[in-house]
Coordinates of C-alpha atoms in Angstrom, one line a residue:
Chain A
X1 CA -4.7 -38.3 -21.2
X2 CA -6.4 -35.0 -21.8
X3 CA -4.7 -32.4 -23.9
X4 CA -3.6 -29.4 -22.0
X5 CA -2.0 -26.1 -23.0
X6 CA 0.1 -23.5 -21.3
X7 CA -1.0 -19.9 -21.6
X8 CA 1.5 -17.3 -20.7
X9 CA 0.0 -14.4 -18.6
X10 CA 3.3 -12.7 -17.6
X11 CA 1.6 -9.9 -15.7
X12 CA 2.7 -8.2 -12.5
X13 CA 0.4 -9.1 -9.7
X14 CA -0.3 -5.4 -8.9
X15 CA -0.6 -4.3 -12.5
X16 CA -4.4 -4.3 -12.7
X17 CA -4.7 -2.4 -9.5
X18 CA -2.1 0.1 -10.5
X19 CA -3.9 0.8 -13.8
X20 CA -7.2 1.4 -11.9
X21 CA -5.4 3.6 -9.5
X22 CA -3.9 5.8 -12.3
X23 CA -7.4 6.0 -13.9
X24 CA -8.9 7.2 -10.6
X25 CA -6.2 9.7 -10.0
X26 CA -6.8 11.2 -13.4
X27 CA -10.6 11.4 -12.8
X28 CA -9.9 13.1 -9.5
X29 CA -7.6 15.6 -11.1
X30 CA -10.2 16.5 -13.7
X31 CA -12.7 17.2 -10.9
X32 CA -10.2 19.1 -8.8
X33 CA -10.7 16.8 -5.8
X34 CA -7.6 15.9 -3.8
X35 CA -7.5 12.5 -2.2
X36 CA -5.2 11.9 0.7
X37 CA -4.6 8.4 1.8
X38 CA -3.8 8.3 5.5
X39 CA -2.2 5.1 6.8
X40 CA -0.7 3.8 10.1
X41 CA -0.8 0.9 12.5
X42 CA -3.8 0.5 14.7
X43 CA -3.8 2.8 17.7
X44 CA -1.4 5.4 16.4
X45 CA -4.0 8.1 16.7
X46 CA -5.3 8.4 13.1
X47 CA -8.8 9.3 14.0
X48 CA -7.9 11.8 16.7
X49 CA -5.3 13.4 14.4
X50 CA -8.0 13.5 11.7
X51 CA -10.5 15.3 14.0
X52 CA -7.9 18.0 14.9
X53 CA -6.9 18.4 11.3
X54 CA -10.5 18.7 10.1
X55 CA -11.0 21.5 12.7
X56 CA -8.0 23.3 11.4
X57 CA -9.2 23.0 7.8
X58 CA -12.9 23.0 7.6
X59 CA -13.4 26.8 7.4
X60 CA -11.4 27.0 4.2
X61 CA -11.6 23.5 2.6
X62 CA -14.6 21.4 1.8
X63 CA -13.8 18.0 3.3
X64 CA -15.1 14.5 3.0
X65 CA -13.8 11.5 4.9
X66 CA -13.8 7.8 4.1
X67 CA -13.3 5.5 7.0
X68 CA -12.0 2.1 6.0
X69 CA -12.2 -0.7 8.6
X70 CA -12.6 -4.4 8.6
X71 CA -15.7 -3.9 10.8
X72 CA -17.7 -1.4 13.0
X73 CA -18.5 2.2 12.5
X74 CA -16.9 3.8 15.6
X75 CA -14.5 6.0 13.6
X76 CA -17.2 7.2 11.2
X77 CA -19.4 8.1 14.2
X78 CA -16.5 10.1 15.7
X79 CA -15.7 11.9 12.5
X80 CA -19.4 12.5 11.8
X81 CA -19.6 14.7 14.9
X82 CA -17.3 17.2 13.1
X83 CA -20.0 18.1 10.7
X84 CA -18.2 16.9 7.6
X85 CA -19.3 14.4 5.0
X86 CA -18.3 10.9 6.1
X87 CA -18.8 7.4 4.9
X88 CA -17.8 4.1 6.5
X89 CA -16.3 1.5 4.2
X90 CA -16.1 -2.2 5.3
X91 CA -13.3 -4.1 3.6
X92 CA -15.0 -7.5 4.4
X93 CA -12.1 -8.9 6.2
X94 CA -9.5 -7.6 3.9
X95 CA -6.5 -5.8 5.4
X96 CA -6.3 -3.0 2.9
X97 CA -8.3 -1.0 0.4
X98 CA -7.6 -1.2 -3.4
X99 CA -8.3 1.3 -6.1
X100 CA -11.7 -0.2 -7.1
X101 CA -12.9 -0.2 -3.5
X102 CA -11.7 3.4 -3.2
X103 CA -13.6 4.4 -6.3
X104 CA -16.8 2.8 -5.0
X105 CA -16.3 4.6 -1.7
X106 CA -15.9 7.9 -3.4
X107 CA -19.1 7.2 -5.4
X108 CA -21.0 6.4 -2.2
X109 CA -19.6 9.5 -0.5
X110 CA -20.5 11.8 -3.4
X111 CA -17.7 14.3 -4.1
X112 CA -19.3 16.9 -6.3
X113 CA -18.7 19.8 -3.9
X114 CA -15.5 18.5 -2.2
X115 CA -12.0 19.9 -2.4
X116 CA -10.5 17.2 -0.2
X117 CA -11.3 13.6 0.6
X118 CA -9.3 12.0 3.3
X119 CA -9.2 8.2 3.3
X120 CA -8.5 6.7 6.6
X121 CA -7.1 3.4 5.5
X122 CA -7.2 0.1 7.5
X123 CA -4.7 0.2 10.4
X124 CA -1.8 -1.8 9.0
X125 CA 1.7 -1.0 7.9
X126 CA 2.1 -3.8 5.4
X127 CA -0.7 -4.3 2.8
X128 CA -1.9 -0.7 2.3
X129 CA 1.7 0.1 1.1
X130 CA 1.3 -2.4 -1.8
X131 CA -2.0 -1.3 -3.1
X132 CA -2.2 2.0 -4.7
X133 CA -5.6 3.5 -3.9
X134 CA -5.5 6.2 -6.6
X135 CA -4.7 8.9 -4.0
X136 CA -3.1 12.2 -4.9
X137 CA -0.7 11.9 -1.9
X138 CA 0.0 9.5 0.9
X139 CA 0.6 10.2 4.5
X140 CA 1.3 8.0 7.5
X141 CA 1.3 8.3 11.2
X142 CA 3.9 6.7 13.4
X143 CA 3.3 7.2 17.1
X144 CA 6.0 7.3 19.8
X145 CA 5.0 4.2 21.7
X146 CA 5.4 2.1 18.5
X147 CA 9.2 2.7 18.5
X148 CA 11.8 4.4 16.4
X149 CA 12.7 1.2 14.6
X150 CA 9.6 1.0 12.5
X151 CA 11.2 2.4 9.3
X152 CA 13.6 -0.6 9.5
X153 CA 10.7 -3.1 9.8
X154 CA 8.3 -1.6 7.3
X155 CA 10.5 0.1 4.7
X156 CA 8.0 -0.2 1.9
X157 CA 5.4 1.9 3.8
X158 CA 8.0 4.6 4.6
X159 CA 9.2 4.6 1.0
X160 CA 5.7 5.4 -0.5
X161 CA 4.5 8.1 1.7
X162 CA 4.9 11.9 1.1
X163 CA 4.5 12.9 4.7
X164 CA 5.3 11.1 8.0
X165 CA 3.6 12.4 11.1
X166 CA 5.4 11.4 14.3
X167 CA 2.5 11.5 16.7
X168 CA 2.2 11.5 20.5
X169 CA 5.3 13.5 21.0
X170 CA 3.9 14.7 24.3
X171 CA 4.8 11.4 25.7
X172 CA 8.4 11.4 24.5
X173 CA 9.9 11.8 28.0
X174 CA 8.4 8.4 29.0
X175 CA 9.7 6.4 26.0
X176 CA 13.1 5.4 24.6
X177 CA 12.2 6.9 21.2
X178 CA 15.1 8.5 19.4
X179 CA 13.4 11.1 17.1
X180 CA 16.6 11.8 15.1
X181 CA 17.3 8.1 14.5
X182 CA 13.8 7.6 13.4
X183 CA 13.9 10.4 10.9
X184 CA 17.3 9.3 9.6
X185 CA 15.9 5.7 9.1
X186 CA 12.8 7.1 7.3
X187 CA 14.9 9.2 5.0
X188 CA 17.0 6.2 4.1
X189 CA 13.8 4.6 2.7
X190 CA 12.6 7.9 1.2
X191 CA 14.9 10.9 0.9
X192 CA 12.0 13.2 -0.1
X193 CA 9.8 12.4 2.9
X194 CA 8.4 15.3 4.8
X195 CA 8.4 14.8 8.6
X196 CA 6.1 16.5 11.0
X197 CA 6.3 16.1 14.7
X198 CA 2.9 16.4 16.3
X199 CA 0.6 15.5 19.2
X200 CA -3.0 15.2 18.2
X201 CA -3.8 15.4 21.9
X202 CA -2.4 18.8 22.6
X203 CA -2.6 20.1 19.0
X204 CA 1.1 20.5 18.4
X205 CA 2.1 20.2 14.8
X206 CA -1.5 19.9 13.5
X207 CA -1.3 23.4 12.0
X208 CA 1.8 22.4 10.0
X209 CA 0.0 19.3 8.7
X210 CA -3.1 21.4 7.8
X211 CA -0.9 23.9 6.0
X212 CA 0.8 21.2 4.0
X213 CA -2.7 19.8 3.0
X214 CA -3.9 23.3 2.0
X215 CA -0.9 23.8 -0.2
X216 CA -1.2 20.4 -1.8
X217 CA -5.0 20.9 -2.5
X218 CA -4.3 24.3 -4.1
X219 CA -1.5 22.8 -6.3
X220 CA -3.8 19.9 -7.3
X221 CA -6.5 22.3 -8.4
X222 CA -4.0 24.6 -10.3
X223 CA -2.8 21.6 -12.3
X224 CA -6.4 20.7 -13.1
Chain B
X1 CA -2.0 -12.4 6.7
X2 CA -0.7 -10.1 4.0
X3 CA -0.7 -12.9 1.4
X4 CA -4.4 -13.5 1.4
X5 CA -5.3 -10.1 0.0
X6 CA -2.7 -10.5 -2.6
X7 CA -4.1 -13.9 -3.5
X8 CA -7.5 -12.4 -4.1
X9 CA -5.9 -9.9 -6.4
X10 CA -4.3 -12.7 -8.3
X11 CA -7.6 -14.5 -8.6
X12 CA -9.2 -11.4 -10.1
X13 CA -6.5 -11.1 -12.7
X14 CA -6.6 -14.8 -13.7
X15 CA -10.4 -14.8 -13.8
X16 CA -10.5 -12.0 -16.3
X17 CA -7.6 -13.6 -18.3
X18 CA -9.5 -16.9 -18.4
X19 CA -12.7 -15.2 -19.6
X20 CA -10.9 -13.4 -22.4
X21 CA -9.2 -16.6 -23.5
X22 CA -12.2 -19.0 -23.0
X23 CA -10.4 -21.1 -20.4
X24 CA -12.8 -23.1 -18.3
X25 CA -10.5 -25.3 -16.2
X26 CA -7.1 -24.6 -14.9
X27 CA -4.8 -27.3 -13.7
X28 CA -1.8 -25.2 -12.4
X29 CA -1.1 -21.6 -11.7
X30 CA 2.6 -20.6 -11.9
X31 CA 3.8 -17.6 -10.0
X32 CA 7.2 -16.0 -10.0
X33 CA 8.3 -14.5 -6.7
X34 CA 11.5 -12.6 -6.2
X35 CA 13.7 -13.5 -3.2
X36 CA 13.3 -9.9 -2.0
X37 CA 9.6 -9.7 -2.6
X38 CA 7.5 -9.3 0.6
X39 CA 5.6 -12.4 -0.2
X40 CA 6.3 -15.6 1.8
X41 CA 5.8 -18.6 -0.6
X42 CA 5.0 -20.9 2.3
X43 CA 2.0 -18.7 3.3
X44 CA 0.9 -18.4 -0.3
X45 CA 0.8 -22.2 -0.6
X46 CA -1.0 -22.7 2.7
X47 CA -3.7 -20.1 1.9
X48 CA -4.1 -21.0 -1.8
X49 CA -6.8 -23.6 -1.6
X50 CA -9.1 -21.4 0.5
X51 CA -8.4 -18.2 -1.5
X52 CA -9.3 -19.7 -4.9
X53 CA -12.5 -21.4 -3.7
X54 CA -15.5 -20.6 -6.0
X55 CA -13.2 -19.1 -8.7
X56 CA -12.0 -20.5 -12.0
X57 CA -8.9 -21.6 -10.0
X58 CA -10.8 -23.9 -7.7
X59 CA -9.1 -27.3 -7.7
X60 CA -6.0 -26.1 -9.4
X61 CA -2.5 -26.4 -7.9
X62 CA 0.0 -23.7 -7.2
X63 CA 3.5 -23.7 -8.4
X64 CA 6.0 -21.0 -7.3
X65 CA 9.2 -20.2 -9.0
X66 CA 11.7 -18.2 -6.9
X67 CA 13.7 -15.6 -8.7
X68 CA 17.2 -15.1 -7.3
X69 CA 18.2 -11.7 -6.0
X70 CA 21.3 -10.7 -8.1
X71 CA 23.2 -7.6 -7.8
X72 CA 26.0 -5.8 -9.7
X73 CA 28.9 -4.3 -7.7
X74 CA 29.2 -0.6 -8.5
X75 CA 32.9 -0.7 -7.8
X76 CA 34.1 -3.6 -9.8
X77 CA 31.2 -4.7 -11.9
X78 CA 30.9 -8.2 -10.6
X79 CA 27.4 -9.8 -10.6
X80 CA 26.7 -11.9 -7.6
X81 CA 23.8 -13.4 -5.6
X82 CA 22.8 -10.8 -3.0
X83 CA 21.2 -12.7 -0.2
X84 CA 23.7 -15.4 0.7
X85 CA 26.5 -12.8 0.5
X86 CA 24.6 -10.3 2.6
X87 CA 25.0 -7.6 0.0
X88 CA 28.8 -7.7 0.0
X89 CA 30.6 -8.1 -3.3
X90 CA 32.2 -11.5 -3.7
X91 CA 35.1 -10.0 -5.7
X92 CA 36.1 -6.8 -4.1
X93 CA 34.2 -6.7 -0.8
X94 CA 32.4 -3.5 -1.9
X95 CA 28.9 -2.7 -0.5
X96 CA 27.7 -0.3 -3.3
X97 CA 25.5 -2.5 -5.3
X98 CA 22.8 -2.2 -8.0
X99 CA 19.9 -4.6 -7.7
X100 CA 19.4 -6.5 -10.9
X101 CA 16.6 -8.9 -9.9
X102 CA 14.7 -10.2 -6.8
X103 CA 11.8 -7.9 -6.3
X104 CA 9.6 -9.5 -9.1
X105 CA 6.1 -10.7 -8.4
X106 CA 4.5 -12.1 -11.5
X107 CA 1.7 -14.3 -12.6
X108 CA 3.7 -16.2 -15.1
X109 CA 1.4 -18.7 -16.8
X110 CA -1.4 -21.2 -16.4
X111 CA -1.6 -24.8 -17.4
X112 CA -5.2 -25.4 -18.6
X113 CA -7.5 -27.5 -20.7

């Protein structure tokens, strides 16, 4: 029989990624570039919300966008029409982006002159919640047709985001979506969560989101 | 398929550990998963062989140790298993509990040559 040995590793599975994420956050702080990680399920209106938010911000803030998807470049093409710096990242089948992939993306994008980089993460409410990308702040979109029970089903996601956008509120009359119940459930996961009701379609609430970003970017730079 | 991305992360960690410790062949990888972790052991087992292909873990087997979710009652101090009691204290029936364990997710050790 061959001799074998047991080597103890005793390391949390996410430790490596967390370390890389902290390192990236530090680098971004030194540069004064704010990274916003935007997450949601597919079809919640991330790209449309992003387009409207960019329009509200681009006069005052220099913006770059990273579009992460498993495949295709449709989102990058859409965002590219807004005259901001954009890069499409392919995760190669992976359902999320980790800190190393985010760093590579930022390198590819080039962020020397940018105040704000928005990362549109892969549409998914599970994995992106577990992998810290190194972002300064996290935001998520939940759209009305998805249902007000989502904080109950994906508590981790709701617990790690700083802002929750409840999108597509223009269709509230047609859905059994209880806004108050949804907010209460989200706050149970995360008492500090900021909730913004919006409709990317008619522009409602976008200004509030843009103002929040402006304030956060300014704070990030001040702490530099 | 949440577990596959996580398995890739584990492969990365073990590969760098193996390199540092001059390990060339691994027989078994032992993970510890808390009862309340979002990982489903069954999926991890099913996906394992494919996820480790081409890495130092290729050909190794996976062993999973489940860590019980235990809680302490904030009212009476009793420590009890959380899941089978649905979060209700077995002593006083209280529902204010402090979680002691169950969310862990560790790469515990490897058996290697």
